[in-house]
Tab-separated table of C-alpha atoms and ligand atoms in Angstrom:
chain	number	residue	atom	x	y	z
R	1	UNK	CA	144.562	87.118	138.581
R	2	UNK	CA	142.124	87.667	141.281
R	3	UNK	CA	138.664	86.849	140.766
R	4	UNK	CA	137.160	87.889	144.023
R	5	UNK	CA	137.382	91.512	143.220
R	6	UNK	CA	137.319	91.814	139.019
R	7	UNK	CA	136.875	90.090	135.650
R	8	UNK	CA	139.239	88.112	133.956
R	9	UNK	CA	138.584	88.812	130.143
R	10	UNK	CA	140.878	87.128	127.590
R	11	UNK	CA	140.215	89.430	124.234
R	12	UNK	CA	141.374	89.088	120.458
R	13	UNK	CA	142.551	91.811	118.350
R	14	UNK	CA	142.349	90.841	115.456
R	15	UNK	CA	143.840	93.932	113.710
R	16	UNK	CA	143.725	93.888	110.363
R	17	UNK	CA	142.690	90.219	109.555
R	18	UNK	CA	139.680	88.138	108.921
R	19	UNK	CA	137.301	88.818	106.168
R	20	UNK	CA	133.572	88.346	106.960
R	21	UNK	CA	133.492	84.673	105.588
R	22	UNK	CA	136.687	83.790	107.637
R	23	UNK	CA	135.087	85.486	110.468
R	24	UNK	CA	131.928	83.077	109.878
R	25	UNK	CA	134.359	80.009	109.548
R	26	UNK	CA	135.740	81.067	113.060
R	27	UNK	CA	132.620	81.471	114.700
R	28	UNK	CA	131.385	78.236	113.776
R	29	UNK	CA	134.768	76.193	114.493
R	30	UNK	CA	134.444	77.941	117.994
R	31	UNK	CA	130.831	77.225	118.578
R	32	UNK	CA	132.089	73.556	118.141
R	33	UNK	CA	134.645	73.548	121.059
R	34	UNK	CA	133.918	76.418	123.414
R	35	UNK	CA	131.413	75.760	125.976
R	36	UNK	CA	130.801	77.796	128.738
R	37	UNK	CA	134.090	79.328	129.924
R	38	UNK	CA	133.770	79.475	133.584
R	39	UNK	CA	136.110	81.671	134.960
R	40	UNK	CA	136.982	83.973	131.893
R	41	UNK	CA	134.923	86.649	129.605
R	42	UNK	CA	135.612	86.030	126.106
R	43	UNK	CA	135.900	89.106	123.937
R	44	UNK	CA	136.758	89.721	120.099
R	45	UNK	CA	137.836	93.067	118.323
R	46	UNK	CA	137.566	93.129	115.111
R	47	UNK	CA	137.438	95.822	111.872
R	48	UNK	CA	134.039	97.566	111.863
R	49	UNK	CA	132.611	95.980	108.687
R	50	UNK	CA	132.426	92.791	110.301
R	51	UNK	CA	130.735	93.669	113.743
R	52	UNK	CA	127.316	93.394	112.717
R	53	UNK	CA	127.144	89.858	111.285
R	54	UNK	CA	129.929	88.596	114.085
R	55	UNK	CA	127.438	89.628	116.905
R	56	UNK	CA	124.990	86.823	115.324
R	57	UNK	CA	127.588	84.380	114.497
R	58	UNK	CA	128.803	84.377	118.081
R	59	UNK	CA	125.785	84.823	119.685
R	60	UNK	CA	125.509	81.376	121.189
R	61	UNK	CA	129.528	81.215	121.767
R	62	UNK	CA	129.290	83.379	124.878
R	63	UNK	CA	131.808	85.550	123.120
R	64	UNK	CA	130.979	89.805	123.008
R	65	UNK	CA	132.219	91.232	120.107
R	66	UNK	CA	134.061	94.514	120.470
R	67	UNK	CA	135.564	97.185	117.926
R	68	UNK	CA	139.260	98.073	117.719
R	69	UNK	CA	139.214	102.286	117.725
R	70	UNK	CA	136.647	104.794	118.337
R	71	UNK	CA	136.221	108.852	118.209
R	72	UNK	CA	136.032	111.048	120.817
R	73	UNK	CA	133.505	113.452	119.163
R	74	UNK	CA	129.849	112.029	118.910
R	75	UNK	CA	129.576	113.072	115.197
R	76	UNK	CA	130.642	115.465	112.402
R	77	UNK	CA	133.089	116.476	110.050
R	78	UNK	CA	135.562	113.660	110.420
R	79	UNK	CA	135.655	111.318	107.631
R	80	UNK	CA	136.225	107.692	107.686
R	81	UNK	CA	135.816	107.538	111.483
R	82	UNK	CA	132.845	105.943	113.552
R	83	UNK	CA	131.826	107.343	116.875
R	84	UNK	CA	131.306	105.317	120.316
R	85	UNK	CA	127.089	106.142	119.831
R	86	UNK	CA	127.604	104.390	116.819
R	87	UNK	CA	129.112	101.046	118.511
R	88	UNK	CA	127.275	101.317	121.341
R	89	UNK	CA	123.683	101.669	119.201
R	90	UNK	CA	124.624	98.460	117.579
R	91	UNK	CA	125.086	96.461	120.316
R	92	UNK	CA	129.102	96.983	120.742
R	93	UNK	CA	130.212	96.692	124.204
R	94	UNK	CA	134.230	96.979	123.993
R	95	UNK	CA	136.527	99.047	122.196
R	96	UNK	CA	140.315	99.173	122.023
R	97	UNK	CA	141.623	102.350	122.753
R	98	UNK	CA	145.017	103.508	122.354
R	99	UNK	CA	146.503	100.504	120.454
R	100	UNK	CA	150.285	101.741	120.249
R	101	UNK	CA	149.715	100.621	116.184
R	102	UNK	CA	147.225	104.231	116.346
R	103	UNK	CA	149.890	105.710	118.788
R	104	UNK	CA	152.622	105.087	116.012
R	105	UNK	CA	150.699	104.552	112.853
R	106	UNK	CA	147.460	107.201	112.953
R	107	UNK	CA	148.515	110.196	115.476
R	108	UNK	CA	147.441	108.886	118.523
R	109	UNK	CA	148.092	110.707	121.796
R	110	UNK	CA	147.756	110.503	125.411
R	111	UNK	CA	145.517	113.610	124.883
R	112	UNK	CA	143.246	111.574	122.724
R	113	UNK	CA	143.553	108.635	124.380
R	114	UNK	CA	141.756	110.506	127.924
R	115	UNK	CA	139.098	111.931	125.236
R	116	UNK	CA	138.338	108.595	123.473
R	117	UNK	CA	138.020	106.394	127.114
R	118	UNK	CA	135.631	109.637	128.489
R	119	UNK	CA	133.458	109.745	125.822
R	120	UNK	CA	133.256	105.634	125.269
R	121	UNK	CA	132.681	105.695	129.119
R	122	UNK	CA	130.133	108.291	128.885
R	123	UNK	CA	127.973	106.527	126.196
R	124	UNK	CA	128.296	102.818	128.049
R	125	UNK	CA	131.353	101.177	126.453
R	126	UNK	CA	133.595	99.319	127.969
R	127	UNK	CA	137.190	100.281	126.639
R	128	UNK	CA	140.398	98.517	126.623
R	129	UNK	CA	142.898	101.020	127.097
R	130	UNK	CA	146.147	100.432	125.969
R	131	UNK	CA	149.527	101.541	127.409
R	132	UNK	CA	152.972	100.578	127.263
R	133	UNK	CA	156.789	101.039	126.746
R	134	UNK	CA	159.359	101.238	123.562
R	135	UNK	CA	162.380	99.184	123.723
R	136	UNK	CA	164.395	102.083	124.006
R	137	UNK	CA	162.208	103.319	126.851
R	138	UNK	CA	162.737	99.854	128.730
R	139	UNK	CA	166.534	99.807	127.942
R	140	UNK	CA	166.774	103.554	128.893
R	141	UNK	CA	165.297	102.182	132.582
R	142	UNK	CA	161.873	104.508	132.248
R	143	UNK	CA	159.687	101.395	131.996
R	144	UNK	CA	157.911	103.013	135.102
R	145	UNK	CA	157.813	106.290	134.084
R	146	UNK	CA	156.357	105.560	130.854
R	147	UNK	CA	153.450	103.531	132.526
R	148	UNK	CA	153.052	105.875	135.190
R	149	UNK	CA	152.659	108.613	133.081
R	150	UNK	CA	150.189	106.958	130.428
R	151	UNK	CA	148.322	105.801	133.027
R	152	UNK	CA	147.876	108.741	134.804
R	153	UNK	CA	146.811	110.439	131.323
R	154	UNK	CA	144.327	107.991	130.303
R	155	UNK	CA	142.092	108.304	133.671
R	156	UNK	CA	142.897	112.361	133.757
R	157	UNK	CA	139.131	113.867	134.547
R	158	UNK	CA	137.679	110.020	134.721
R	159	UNK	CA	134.751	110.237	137.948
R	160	UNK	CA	136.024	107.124	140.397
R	161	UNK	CA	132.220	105.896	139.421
R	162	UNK	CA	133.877	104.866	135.945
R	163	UNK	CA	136.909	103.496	136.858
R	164	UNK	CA	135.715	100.006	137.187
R	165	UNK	CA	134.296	99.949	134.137
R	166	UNK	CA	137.813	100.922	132.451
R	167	UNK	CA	140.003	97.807	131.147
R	168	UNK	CA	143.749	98.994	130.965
R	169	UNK	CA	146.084	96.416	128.615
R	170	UNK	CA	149.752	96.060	129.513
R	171	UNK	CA	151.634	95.810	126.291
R	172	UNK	CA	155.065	96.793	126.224
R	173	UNK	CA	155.638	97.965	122.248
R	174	UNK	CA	158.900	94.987	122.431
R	175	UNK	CA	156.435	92.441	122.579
R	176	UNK	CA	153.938	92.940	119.742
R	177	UNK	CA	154.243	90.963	117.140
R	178	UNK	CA	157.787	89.820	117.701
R	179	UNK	CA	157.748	86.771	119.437
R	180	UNK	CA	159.630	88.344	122.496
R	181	UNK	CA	157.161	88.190	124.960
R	182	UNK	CA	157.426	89.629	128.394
R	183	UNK	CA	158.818	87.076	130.820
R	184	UNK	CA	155.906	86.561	133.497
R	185	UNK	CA	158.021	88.623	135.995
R	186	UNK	CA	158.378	91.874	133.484
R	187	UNK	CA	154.301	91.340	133.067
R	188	UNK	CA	153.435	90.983	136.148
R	189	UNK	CA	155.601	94.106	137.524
R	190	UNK	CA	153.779	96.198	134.415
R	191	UNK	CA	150.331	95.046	136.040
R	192	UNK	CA	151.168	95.910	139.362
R	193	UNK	CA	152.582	98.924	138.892
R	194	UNK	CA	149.410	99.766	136.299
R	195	UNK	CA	147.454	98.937	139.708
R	196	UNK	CA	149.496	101.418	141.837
R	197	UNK	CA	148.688	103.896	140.130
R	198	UNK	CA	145.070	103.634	140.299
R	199	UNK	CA	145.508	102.862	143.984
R	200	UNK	CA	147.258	106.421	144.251
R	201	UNK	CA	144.881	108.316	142.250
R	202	UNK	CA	141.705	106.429	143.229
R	203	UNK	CA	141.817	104.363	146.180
R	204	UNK	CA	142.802	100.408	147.059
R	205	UNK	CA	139.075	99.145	146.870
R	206	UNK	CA	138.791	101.151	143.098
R	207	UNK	CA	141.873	100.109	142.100
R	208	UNK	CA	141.572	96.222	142.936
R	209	UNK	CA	138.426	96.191	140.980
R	210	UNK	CA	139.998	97.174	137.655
R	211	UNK	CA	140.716	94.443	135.219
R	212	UNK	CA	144.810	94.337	133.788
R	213	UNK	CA	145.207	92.666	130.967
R	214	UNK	CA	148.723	91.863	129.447
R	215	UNK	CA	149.127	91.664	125.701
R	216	UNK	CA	152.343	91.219	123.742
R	217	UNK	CA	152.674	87.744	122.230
R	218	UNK	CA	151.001	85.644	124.187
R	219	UNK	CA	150.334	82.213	122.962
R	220	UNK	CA	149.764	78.975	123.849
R	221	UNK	CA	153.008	78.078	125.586
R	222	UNK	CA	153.363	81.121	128.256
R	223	UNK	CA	149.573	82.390	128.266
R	224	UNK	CA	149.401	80.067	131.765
R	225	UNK	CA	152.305	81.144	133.435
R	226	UNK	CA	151.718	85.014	132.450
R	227	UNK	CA	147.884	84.604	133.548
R	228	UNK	CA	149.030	83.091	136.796
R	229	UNK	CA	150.611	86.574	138.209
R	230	UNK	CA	147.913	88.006	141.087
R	231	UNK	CA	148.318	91.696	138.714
R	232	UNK	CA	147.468	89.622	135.181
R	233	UNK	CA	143.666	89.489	134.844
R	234	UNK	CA	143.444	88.097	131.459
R	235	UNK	CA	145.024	89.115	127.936
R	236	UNK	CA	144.913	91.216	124.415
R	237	UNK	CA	145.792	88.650	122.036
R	238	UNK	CA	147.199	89.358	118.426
R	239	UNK	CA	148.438	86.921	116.480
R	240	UNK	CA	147.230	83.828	118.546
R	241	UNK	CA	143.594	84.917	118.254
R	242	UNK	CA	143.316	84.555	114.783
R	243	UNK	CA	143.182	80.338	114.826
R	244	UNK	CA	140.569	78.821	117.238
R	245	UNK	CA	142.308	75.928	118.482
R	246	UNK	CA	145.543	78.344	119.529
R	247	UNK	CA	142.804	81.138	121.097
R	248	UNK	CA	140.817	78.190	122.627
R	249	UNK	CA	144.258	76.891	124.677
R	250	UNK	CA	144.267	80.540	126.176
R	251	UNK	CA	140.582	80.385	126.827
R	252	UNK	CA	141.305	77.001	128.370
R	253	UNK	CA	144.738	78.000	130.379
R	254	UNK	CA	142.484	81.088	131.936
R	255	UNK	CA	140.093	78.928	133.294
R	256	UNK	CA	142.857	76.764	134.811
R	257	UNK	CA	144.592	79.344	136.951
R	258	UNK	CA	141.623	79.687	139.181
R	259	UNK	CA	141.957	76.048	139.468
B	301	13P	P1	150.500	89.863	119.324
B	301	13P	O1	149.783	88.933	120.282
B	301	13P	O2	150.382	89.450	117.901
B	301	13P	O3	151.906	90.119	119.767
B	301	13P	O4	149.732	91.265	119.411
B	301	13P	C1	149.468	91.790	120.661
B	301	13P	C2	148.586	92.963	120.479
B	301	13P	O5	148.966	93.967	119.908
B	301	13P	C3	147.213	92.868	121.014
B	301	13P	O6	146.593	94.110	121.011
């Protein structure tokens, strides 16, 4: 990470998981241990039902609650989905975009990937944008391409005054959920070559500015090392955000790299 030019954010996802009384229970076990992180920005997406009452529980945690999807259109016929306006007019100020669960699961594309981070841009969110390779992609060798590619589709039509304000995740589709996490060479390559591609499309001072995160089972054992690489500027954190003293050891290794 590099703290002189962007953000480090370490962010949950919490997918699926957590009811509103075990979101409650969280927010008060963190209250109890968090503090002030120092060098980090603490983030948590969760599933829209519980954003309301989870941006008073963890109010005084220094922790901003964000939502895990969005729509591209600002209202209408489209049932079942909720718009950035609406985050944004409750006090939302992240949203995933592009999770490769919606790219495989819910018809995701890089087309409606670029309309989902223009239009949360355009009302004031901050979205986490999410790209990254199959296993068959990375064994084929088009690791690159794939990033390349995603990347250059998610910031298609994006003015360079927004770019800052766009949070691109690094999770290779291997890594979710399996345990197999990147080695901190494979992450760190993703992030850099994440950041090239910015550089080429926008510039060296844009692109240093942008925050990286990786995201792909990171826990408590390799969050340090993986946070250590100059590209990694925080992480998107499945599995080992759901328990507070596992999410607080990656709050705790963030603020240690700077160290
Ligand atoms: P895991 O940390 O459970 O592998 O999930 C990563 C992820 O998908 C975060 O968005």
């Amino acid at each position: 990470m590099n703290r002189r030019y962007r953000k480090t954010i370490i962010a949950g996802n919490w997918k699926m998981n957590h009811t509103l009384s075990e979101t409650k229970a969280f927010a008060e076990a963190l209250r109890a241990v968090i503090g002030r992180p120092k060098w980090c920005d603490v983030v948590l997406c969760m599933p829209y039902v519980n954003l309301v009452p989870a941006m008073r529980q963890f109010k005084d945690c220094s922790v901003s609650v964000g939502a895990e999807n969005c729509h591209y259109a600002s209202n209408g016929a489209y049932t079942g989905e909720v718009s950035a306006e609406m985050l944004k007019d409750i006090g939302v100020k992240y949203v995933i975009i592009g999770h490769s669960e919606r790219r495989q699961h819910y018809n995701e594309t890089d087309f409606t990937v670029n309309k989902k981070v223009k239009h949360a841009l355009e009302v004031g969110l901050s979205p986490i944008a999410c790209v990254g390779e199959s296993l068959e992609q990375r064994e084929m060798g088009l690791t690159m391409e794939v990033i390349h590619y995603q990347v250059k589709a998610l910031f298609a039509g994006l003015p360079e005054e927004k770019v800052r304000h766009v949070i691109v995740a690094y999770e290779p589709i291997w890594a979710i959920g399996t345990g197999r996490t990147a080695t901190a060479e494979q992450a760190g390559e993703g992030c850099r070559e994440i950041r090239a591609v910015i550089r080429q499309l926008y510039g060296a001072r844009i692109a240093r500015s942008v925050t990286i995160q990786y995201g792909g089972s990171m826990n408590t054992e390799n969050a340090y090392e993986l946070l250590a690489q100059p590209d990694v500027d925080g992480g998107l954190i499945g599995g080992a955000s759901l328990q507070v003293p596992d999410f607080m050891a990656i709050i705790k290794a963030a603020n240690q790299t700077t160290e």
